[in-house]
Amino acid sequence: MFDKEQFGNFLEEKLDVAVELDEVGQETVLLYHEEIDENLILEDELKLLPNPVLFQLYSYQAEHEWIVGVAMEEATYNPLFLVCLKDGERVYNQSYKK
């Protein structure tokens, strides 16, 4: 499972963004594939995820708006895919599926 602290660590390590953890928002949503913007998760990547897919979303607003979405297995909460947005544009992604 991905949490607020991992979100902060991710932004610091991967994108050199310092995060105030008490200012991080989070939300969990269950989305069907047709509800997911194809510019955020490409069709080939989406095919690897269950339908619907559980997303844990984290947001942080500083100089820029940062959003990280972690797609997870609904039963185990194991991460499957991570996408990071900076001001609404995809800047990083990672698949955890083997």
GROMACS .gro file of N, CA, C and O in nm:
model
  392
    1MET      N    1   0.084  -0.118   0.000
    1MET     CA    2   0.000   0.000   0.000
    1MET      C    3   0.088   0.124   0.000
    1MET      O    4   0.190   0.130   0.065
    2PHE      N    5   0.049   0.223  -0.073
    2PHE     CA    6   0.116   0.352  -0.085
    2PHE      C    7   0.046   0.445   0.014
    2PHE      O    8  -0.076   0.445   0.024
    3ASP      N    9   0.121   0.526   0.087
    3ASP     CA   10   0.058   0.616   0.184
    3ASP      C   11   0.114   0.759   0.169
    3ASP      O   12   0.197   0.784   0.082
    4LYS      N   13   0.069   0.851   0.254
    4LYS     CA   14   0.111   0.991   0.247
    4LYS      C   15   0.262   1.006   0.256
    4LYS      O   16   0.322   1.086   0.185
    5GLU      N   17   0.321   0.932   0.347
    5GLU     CA   18   0.466   0.942   0.366
    5GLU      C   19   0.540   0.895   0.240
    5GLU      O   20   0.637   0.958   0.197
    6GLN      N   21   0.493   0.786   0.181
    6GLN     CA   22   0.555   0.738   0.057
    6GLN      C   23   0.535   0.839  -0.056
    6GLN      O   24   0.623   0.856  -0.140
    7PHE      N   25   0.420   0.906  -0.058
    7PHE     CA   26   0.395   1.012  -0.155
    7PHE      C   27   0.500   1.122  -0.141
    7PHE      O   28   0.562   1.165  -0.238
    8GLY      N   29   0.521   1.168  -0.017
    8GLY     CA   30   0.622   1.270   0.008
    8GLY      C   31   0.761   1.225  -0.031
    8GLY      O   32   0.836   1.300  -0.095
    9ASN      N   33   0.797   1.103   0.006
    9ASN     CA   34   0.928   1.049  -0.030
    9ASN      C   35   0.943   1.037  -0.181
    9ASN      O   36   1.049   1.068  -0.236
   10PHE      N   37   0.838   0.993  -0.248
   10PHE     CA   38   0.841   0.979  -0.393
   10PHE      C   39   0.869   1.114  -0.459
   10PHE      O   40   0.958   1.125  -0.544
   11LEU      N   41   0.794   1.218  -0.421
   11LEU     CA   42   0.815   1.349  -0.483
   11LEU      C   43   0.954   1.404  -0.454
   11LEU      O   44   1.017   1.463  -0.542
   12GLU      N   45   1.004   1.382  -0.333
   12GLU     CA   46   1.138   1.431  -0.300
   12GLU      C   47   1.246   1.356  -0.377
   12GLU      O   48   1.336   1.417  -0.434
   13GLU      N   49   1.238   1.222  -0.379
   13GLU     CA   50   1.342   1.141  -0.442
   13GLU      C   51   1.339   1.145  -0.594
   13GLU      O   52   1.443   1.157  -0.658
   14LYS      N   53   1.221   1.135  -0.652
   14LYS     CA   54   1.210   1.126  -0.799
   14LYS      C   55   1.206   1.262  -0.867
   14LYS      O   56   1.255   1.277  -0.979
   15LEU      N   57   1.145   1.363  -0.800
   15LEU     CA   58   1.120   1.489  -0.869
   15LEU      C   59   1.174   1.611  -0.794
   15LEU      O   60   1.148   1.724  -0.833
   16ASP      N   61   1.247   1.588  -0.685
   16ASP     CA   62   1.312   1.694  -0.608
   16ASP      C   63   1.212   1.800  -0.559
   16ASP      O   64   1.237   1.920  -0.568
   17VAL      N   65   1.098   1.752  -0.508
   17VAL     CA   66   0.994   1.841  -0.456
   17VAL      C   67   0.977   1.814  -0.306
   17VAL      O   68   0.946   1.702  -0.267
   18ALA      N   69   1.001   1.917  -0.225
   18ALA     CA   70   0.982   1.903  -0.081
   18ALA      C   71   0.833   1.915  -0.050
   18ALA      O   72   0.764   2.002  -0.104
   19VAL      N   73   0.784   1.826   0.037
   19VAL     CA   74   0.640   1.817   0.064
   19VAL      C   75   0.613   1.837   0.213
   19VAL      O   76   0.679   1.777   0.297
   20GLU      N   77   0.514   1.922   0.244
   20GLU     CA   78   0.463   1.936   0.380
   20GLU      C   79   0.351   1.832   0.394
   20GLU      O   80   0.243   1.849   0.337
   21LEU      N   81   0.375   1.724   0.467
   21LEU     CA   82   0.279   1.612   0.473
   21LEU      C   83   0.143   1.652   0.526
   21LEU      O   84   0.042   1.595   0.486
   22ASP      N   85   0.137   1.752   0.615
   22ASP     CA   86   0.006   1.791   0.668
   22ASP      C   87  -0.078   1.868   0.565
   22ASP      O   88  -0.195   1.896   0.588
   23GLU      N   89  -0.021   1.899   0.449
   23GLU     CA   90  -0.093   1.968   0.343
   23GLU      C   91  -0.127   1.875   0.226
   23GLU      O   92  -0.173   1.920   0.121
   24VAL      N   93  -0.105   1.747   0.245
   24VAL     CA   94  -0.133   1.648   0.141
   24VAL      C   95  -0.278   1.602   0.151
   24VAL      O   96  -0.325   1.565   0.258
   25GLY      N   97  -0.349   1.607   0.039
   25GLY     CA   98  -0.485   1.555   0.034
   25GLY      C   99  -0.483   1.413  -0.019
   25GLY      O  100  -0.392   1.374  -0.091
   26GLN      N  101  -0.581   1.334   0.020
   26GLN     CA  102  -0.588   1.198  -0.031
   26GLN      C  103  -0.732   1.155  -0.046
   26GLN      O  104  -0.820   1.201   0.025
   27GLU      N  105  -0.752   1.066  -0.143
   27GLU     CA  106  -0.886   1.017  -0.174
   27GLU      C  107  -0.871   0.880  -0.241
   27GLU      O  108  -0.776   0.855  -0.312
   28THR      N  109  -0.968   0.794  -0.218
   28THR     CA  110  -0.971   0.664  -0.283
   28THR      C  111  -1.096   0.656  -0.369
   28THR      O  112  -1.205   0.690  -0.323
   29VAL      N  113  -1.078   0.614  -0.495
   29VAL     CA  114  -1.190   0.604  -0.587
   29VAL      C  115  -1.181   0.474  -0.666
   29VAL      O  116  -1.072   0.423  -0.691
   30LEU      N  117  -1.296   0.422  -0.703
   30LEU     CA  118  -1.305   0.304  -0.787
   30LEU      C  119  -1.347   0.353  -0.925
   30LEU      O  120  -1.454   0.413  -0.939
   31LEU      N  121  -1.263   0.331  -1.026
   31LEU     CA  122  -1.289   0.383  -1.160
   31LEU      C  123  -1.295   0.271  -1.262
   31LEU      O  124  -1.215   0.179  -1.259
   32TYR      N  125  -1.392   0.283  -1.353
   32TYR     CA  126  -1.397   0.196  -1.469
   32TYR      C  127  -1.302   0.251  -1.575
   32TYR      O  128  -1.277   0.372  -1.580
   33HIS      N  129  -1.250   0.165  -1.658
   33HIS     CA  130  -1.153   0.206  -1.759
   33HIS      C  131  -1.201   0.324  -1.842
   33HIS      O  132  -1.124   0.416  -1.871
   34GLU      N  133  -1.330   0.323  -1.879
   34GLU     CA  134  -1.381   0.430  -1.964
   34GLU      C  135  -1.386   0.566  -1.891
   34GLU      O  136  -1.403   0.670  -1.955
   35GLU      N  137  -1.368   0.566  -1.760
   35GLU     CA  138  -1.367   0.690  -1.683
   35GLU      C  139  -1.226   0.750  -1.670
   35GLU      O  140  -1.210   0.861  -1.620
   36ILE      N  141  -1.126   0.677  -1.717
   36ILE     CA  142  -0.987   0.719  -1.700
   36ILE      C  143  -0.938   0.786  -1.828
   36ILE      O  144  -0.951   0.730  -1.938
   37ASP      N  145  -0.883   0.905  -1.815
   37ASP     CA  146  -0.833   0.982  -1.929
   37ASP      C  147  -0.718   0.905  -1.995
   37ASP      O  148  -0.619   0.872  -1.930
   38GLU      N  149  -0.731   0.879  -2.124
   38GLU     CA  150  -0.630   0.801  -2.197
   38GLU      C  151  -0.496   0.873  -2.210
   38GLU      O  152  -0.396   0.812  -2.243
   39ASN      N  153  -0.492   1.003  -2.181
   39ASN     CA  154  -0.365   1.075  -2.180
   39ASN      C  155  -0.289   1.053  -2.050
   39ASN      O  156  -0.170   1.080  -2.043
   40LEU      N  157  -0.359   1.007  -1.947
   40LEU     CA  158  -0.296   0.984  -1.818
   40LEU      C  159  -0.246   0.841  -1.804
   40LEU      O  160  -0.139   0.817  -1.750
   41ILE      N  161  -0.327   0.748  -1.849
   41ILE     CA  162  -0.286   0.607  -1.851
   41ILE      C  163  -0.313   0.557  -1.992
   41ILE      O  164  -0.429   0.554  -2.037
   42LEU      N  165  -0.208   0.522  -2.061
   42LEU     CA  166  -0.219   0.480  -2.200
   42LEU      C  167  -0.296   0.349  -2.213
   42LEU      O  168  -0.301   0.270  -2.119
   43GLU      N  169  -0.355   0.327  -2.329
   43GLU     CA  170  -0.438   0.209  -2.351
   43GLU      C  171  -0.364   0.079  -2.320
   43GLU      O  172  -0.420  -0.011  -2.258
   44ASP      N  173  -0.238   0.068  -2.362
   44ASP     CA  174  -0.160  -0.053  -2.334
   44ASP      C  175  -0.139  -0.075  -2.185
   44ASP      O  176  -0.137  -0.188  -2.137
   45GLU      N  177  -0.122   0.034  -2.110
   45GLU     CA  178  -0.105   0.025  -1.965
   45GLU      C  179  -0.237  -0.013  -1.899
   45GLU      O  180  -0.240  -0.094  -1.806
   46LEU      N  181  -0.345   0.045  -1.948
   46LEU     CA  182  -0.478   0.021  -1.892
   46LEU      C  183  -0.519  -0.125  -1.905
   46LEU      O  184  -0.584  -0.181  -1.816
   47LYS      N  185  -0.479  -0.189  -2.013
   47LYS     CA  186  -0.513  -0.331  -2.036
   47LYS      C  187  -0.457  -0.422  -1.927
   47LYS      O  188  -0.508  -0.531  -1.905
   48LEU      N  189  -0.353  -0.377  -1.857
   48LEU     CA  190  -0.290  -0.456  -1.752
   48LEU      C  191  -0.361  -0.442  -1.617
   48LEU      O  192  -0.329  -0.514  -1.523
   49LEU      N  193  -0.457  -0.351  -1.610
   49LEU     CA  194  -0.525  -0.323  -1.483
   49LEU      C  195  -0.664  -0.384  -1.481
   49LEU      O  196  -0.729  -0.397  -1.585
   50PRO      N  197  -0.713  -0.422  -1.362
   50PRO     CA  198  -0.850  -0.474  -1.352
   50PRO      C  199  -0.951  -0.367  -1.387
   50PRO      O  200  -0.921  -0.247  -1.383
   51ASN      N  201  -1.071  -0.409  -1.421
   51ASN     CA  202  -1.178  -0.315  -1.454
   51ASN      C  203  -1.301  -0.351  -1.371
   51ASN      O  204  -1.358  -0.458  -1.394
   52PRO      N  205  -1.339  -0.270  -1.274
   52PRO     CA  206  -1.284  -0.140  -1.236
   52PRO      C  207  -1.153  -0.154  -1.159
   52PRO      O  208  -1.118  -0.262  -1.112
   53VAL      N  209  -1.085  -0.041  -1.144
   53VAL     CA  210  -0.958  -0.039  -1.071
   53VAL      C  211  -0.968   0.061  -0.955
   53VAL      O  212  -1.029   0.167  -0.969
   54LEU      N  213  -0.911   0.023  -0.843
   54LEU     CA  214  -0.910   0.107  -0.723
   54LEU      C  215  -0.790   0.202  -0.731
   54LEU      O  216  -0.677   0.157  -0.751
   55PHE      N  217  -0.816   0.332  -0.720
   55PHE     CA  218  -0.709   0.432  -0.723
   55PHE      C  219  -0.700   0.502  -0.589
   55PHE      O  220  -0.800   0.550  -0.536
   56GLN      N  221  -0.579   0.511  -0.537
   56GLN     CA  222  -0.549   0.595  -0.422
   56GLN      C  223  -0.486   0.721  -0.480
   56GLN      O  224  -0.385   0.712  -0.550
   57LEU      N  225  -0.547   0.836  -0.456
   57LEU     CA  226  -0.499   0.962  -0.512
   57LEU      C  227  -0.444   1.050  -0.401
   57LEU      O  228  -0.504   1.063  -0.294
   58TYR      N  229  -0.329   1.111  -0.429
   58TYR     CA  230  -0.265   1.204  -0.337
   58TYR      C  231  -0.242   1.334  -0.411
   58TYR      O  232  -0.202   1.333  -0.528
   59SER      N  233  -0.266   1.446  -0.345
   59SER     CA  234  -0.246   1.575  -0.410
   59SER      C  235  -0.171   1.670  -0.316
   59SER      O  236  -0.184   1.664  -0.194
   60TYR      N  237  -0.093   1.756  -0.379
   60TYR     CA  238  -0.015   1.855  -0.304
   60TYR      C  239  -0.003   1.980  -0.390
   60TYR      O  240   0.033   1.971  -0.507
   61GLN      N  241  -0.034   2.093  -0.332
   61GLN     CA  242  -0.029   2.220  -0.404
   61GLN      C  243   0.079   2.306  -0.341
   61GLN      O  244   0.070   2.343  -0.224
   62ALA      N  245   0.181   2.337  -0.418
   62ALA     CA  246   0.285   2.430  -0.375
   62ALA      C  247   0.301   2.528  -0.491
   62ALA      O  248   0.202   2.588  -0.532
   63GLU      N  249   0.419   2.538  -0.545
   63GLU     CA  250   0.439   2.620  -0.665
   63GLU      C  251   0.361   2.560  -0.782
   63GLU      O  252   0.314   2.630  -0.870
   64HIS      N  253   0.347   2.426  -0.781
   64HIS     CA  254   0.273   2.353  -0.883
   64HIS      C  255   0.174   2.260  -0.814
   64HIS      O  256   0.190   2.228  -0.696
   65GLU      N  257   0.075   2.212  -0.890
   65GLU     CA  258  -0.016   2.112  -0.837
   65GLU      C  259   0.039   1.975  -0.874
   65GLU      O  260   0.060   1.945  -0.991
   66TRP      N  261   0.060   1.892  -0.774
   66TRP     CA  262   0.111   1.757  -0.793
   66TRP      C  263   0.003   1.657  -0.755
   66TRP      O  264  -0.057   1.670  -0.648
   67ILE      N  265  -0.021   1.561  -0.841
   67ILE     CA  266  -0.116   1.453  -0.812
   67ILE      C  267  -0.049   1.321  -0.846
   67ILE      O  268   0.009   1.307  -0.954
   68VAL      N  269  -0.056   1.228  -0.753
   68VAL     CA  270  -0.008   1.092  -0.778
   68VAL      C  271  -0.126   0.999  -0.760
   68VAL      O  272  -0.196   1.004  -0.659
   69GLY      N  273  -0.148   0.916  -0.861
   69GLY     CA  274  -0.252   0.814  -0.855
   69GLY      C  275  -0.187   0.677  -0.854
   69GLY      O  276  -0.101   0.649  -0.937
   70VAL      N  277  -0.226   0.596  -0.758
   70VAL     CA  278  -0.173   0.461  -0.748
   70VAL      C  279  -0.287   0.364  -0.770
   70VAL      O  280  -0.382   0.360  -0.690
   71ALA      N  281  -0.279   0.288  -0.879
   71ALA     CA  282  -0.378   0.184  -0.907
   71ALA      C  283  -0.343   0.063  -0.822
   71ALA      O  284  -0.226   0.021  -0.818
   72MET      N  285  -0.444   0.006  -0.755
   72MET     CA  286  -0.419  -0.105  -0.663
   72MET      C  287  -0.517  -0.219  -0.687
   72MET      O  288  -0.628  -0.197  -0.737
   73GLU      N  289  -0.473  -0.338  -0.647
   73GLU     CA  290  -0.565  -0.452  -0.644
   73GLU      C  291  -0.665  -0.426  -0.533
   73GLU      O  292  -0.627  -0.392  -0.421
   74GLU      N  293  -0.792  -0.439  -0.563
   74GLU     CA  294  -0.895  -0.406  -0.465
   74GLU      C  295  -0.890  -0.497  -0.342
   74GLU      O  296  -0.908  -0.451  -0.229
   75ALA      N  297  -0.860  -0.624  -0.360
   75ALA     CA  298  -0.862  -0.719  -0.249
   75ALA      C  299  -0.739  -0.707  -0.159
   75ALA      O  300  -0.748  -0.724  -0.037
   76THR      N  301  -0.623  -0.675  -0.217
   76THR     CA  302  -0.498  -0.677  -0.140
   76THR      C  303  -0.435  -0.540  -0.119
   76THR      O  304  -0.345  -0.526  -0.037
   77TYR      N  305  -0.479  -0.442  -0.195
   77TYR     CA  306  -0.420  -0.308  -0.195
   77TYR      C  307  -0.276  -0.306  -0.244
   77TYR      O  308  -0.203  -0.210  -0.221
   78ASN      N  309  -0.234  -0.412  -0.312
   78ASN     CA  310  -0.101  -0.413  -0.372
   78ASN      C  311  -0.099  -0.314  -0.488
   78ASN      O  312  -0.189  -0.314  -0.571
   79PRO      N  313   0.005  -0.230  -0.496
   79PRO     CA  314   0.012  -0.133  -0.605
   79PRO      C  315   0.040  -0.204  -0.738
   79PRO      O  316   0.117  -0.299  -0.745
   80LEU      N  317  -0.028  -0.156  -0.844
   80LEU     CA  318  -0.011  -0.211  -0.977
   80LEU      C  319   0.053  -0.111  -1.072
   80LEU      O  320   0.130  -0.147  -1.161
   81PHE      N  321   0.019   0.017  -1.053
   81PHE     CA  322   0.065   0.120  -1.146
   81PHE      C  323   0.062   0.254  -1.075
   81PHE      O  324  -0.028   0.280  -0.995
   82LEU      N  325   0.159   0.339  -1.105
   82LEU     CA  326   0.165   0.473  -1.047
   82LEU      C  327   0.177   0.573  -1.161
   82LEU      O  328   0.254   0.552  -1.255
   83VAL      N  329   0.101   0.680  -1.151
   83VAL     CA  330   0.112   0.790  -1.246
   83VAL      C  331   0.121   0.920  -1.167
   83VAL      O  332   0.052   0.937  -1.067
   84CYS      N  333   0.212   1.010  -1.211
   84CYS     CA  334   0.230   1.138  -1.144
   84CYS      C  335   0.201   1.250  -1.242
   84CYS      O  336   0.251   1.250  -1.356
   85LEU      N  337   0.121   1.346  -1.196
   85LEU     CA  338   0.085   1.463  -1.276
   85LEU      C  339   0.141   1.589  -1.213
   85LEU      O  340   0.136   1.606  -1.091
   86LYS      N  341   0.191   1.677  -1.298
   86LYS     CA  342   0.233   1.810  -1.255
   86LYS      C  343   0.148   1.908  -1.333
   86LYS      O  344   0.155   1.912  -1.457
   87ASP      N  345   0.065   1.982  -1.263
   87ASP     CA  346  -0.027   2.076  -1.327
   87ASP      C  347  -0.110   2.009  -1.437
   87ASP      O  348  -0.132   2.064  -1.545
   88GLY      N  349  -0.154   1.886  -1.410
   88GLY     CA  350  -0.241   1.814  -1.501
   88GLY      C  351  -0.172   1.739  -1.614
   88GLY      O  352  -0.238   1.670  -1.691
   89GLU      N  353  -0.041   1.749  -1.624
   89GLU     CA  354   0.035   1.679  -1.729
   89GLU      C  355   0.111   1.562  -1.669
   89GLU      O  356   0.176   1.576  -1.564
   90ARG      N  357   0.105   1.450  -1.736
   90ARG     CA  358   0.176   1.329  -1.691
   90ARG      C  359   0.327   1.353  -1.701
   90ARG      O  360   0.379   1.385  -1.807
   91VAL      N  361   0.398   1.337  -1.588
   91VAL     CA  362   0.542   1.359  -1.586
   91VAL      C  363   0.619   1.234  -1.545
   91VAL      O  364   0.741   1.229  -1.560
   92TYR      N  365   0.548   1.133  -1.493
   92TYR     CA  366   0.617   1.011  -1.447
   92TYR      C  367   0.513   0.900  -1.439
   92TYR      O  368   0.399   0.924  -1.404
   93ASN      N  369   0.556   0.780  -1.472
   93ASN     CA  370   0.472   0.663  -1.448
   93ASN      C  371   0.560   0.542  -1.421
   93ASN      O  372   0.677   0.540  -1.460
   94GLN      N  373   0.503   0.447  -1.352
   94GLN     CA  374   0.576   0.324  -1.318
   94GLN      C  375   0.478   0.210  -1.303
   94GLN      O  376   0.373   0.226  -1.238
   95SER      N  377   0.510   0.097  -1.363
   95SER     CA  378   0.429  -0.022  -1.347
   95SER      C  379   0.492  -0.111  -1.241
   95SER      O  380   0.613  -0.128  -1.238
   96TYR      N  381   0.408  -0.165  -1.153
   96TYR     CA  382   0.455  -0.257  -1.050
   96TYR      C  383   0.420  -0.401  -1.087
   96TYR      O  384   0.454  -0.493  -1.014
   97LYS      N  385   0.348  -0.418  -1.198
   97LYS     CA  386   0.305  -0.550  -1.240
   97LYS      C  387   0.418  -0.622  -1.308
   97LYS      O  388   0.490  -0.566  -1.390
   98LYS      N  389   0.437  -0.749  -1.274
   98LYS     CA  390   0.546  -0.826  -1.332
   98LYS      C  391   0.496  -0.917  -1.438
   98LYS      O  392   0.388  -0.959  -1.448
   0.00000   0.00000   0.00000
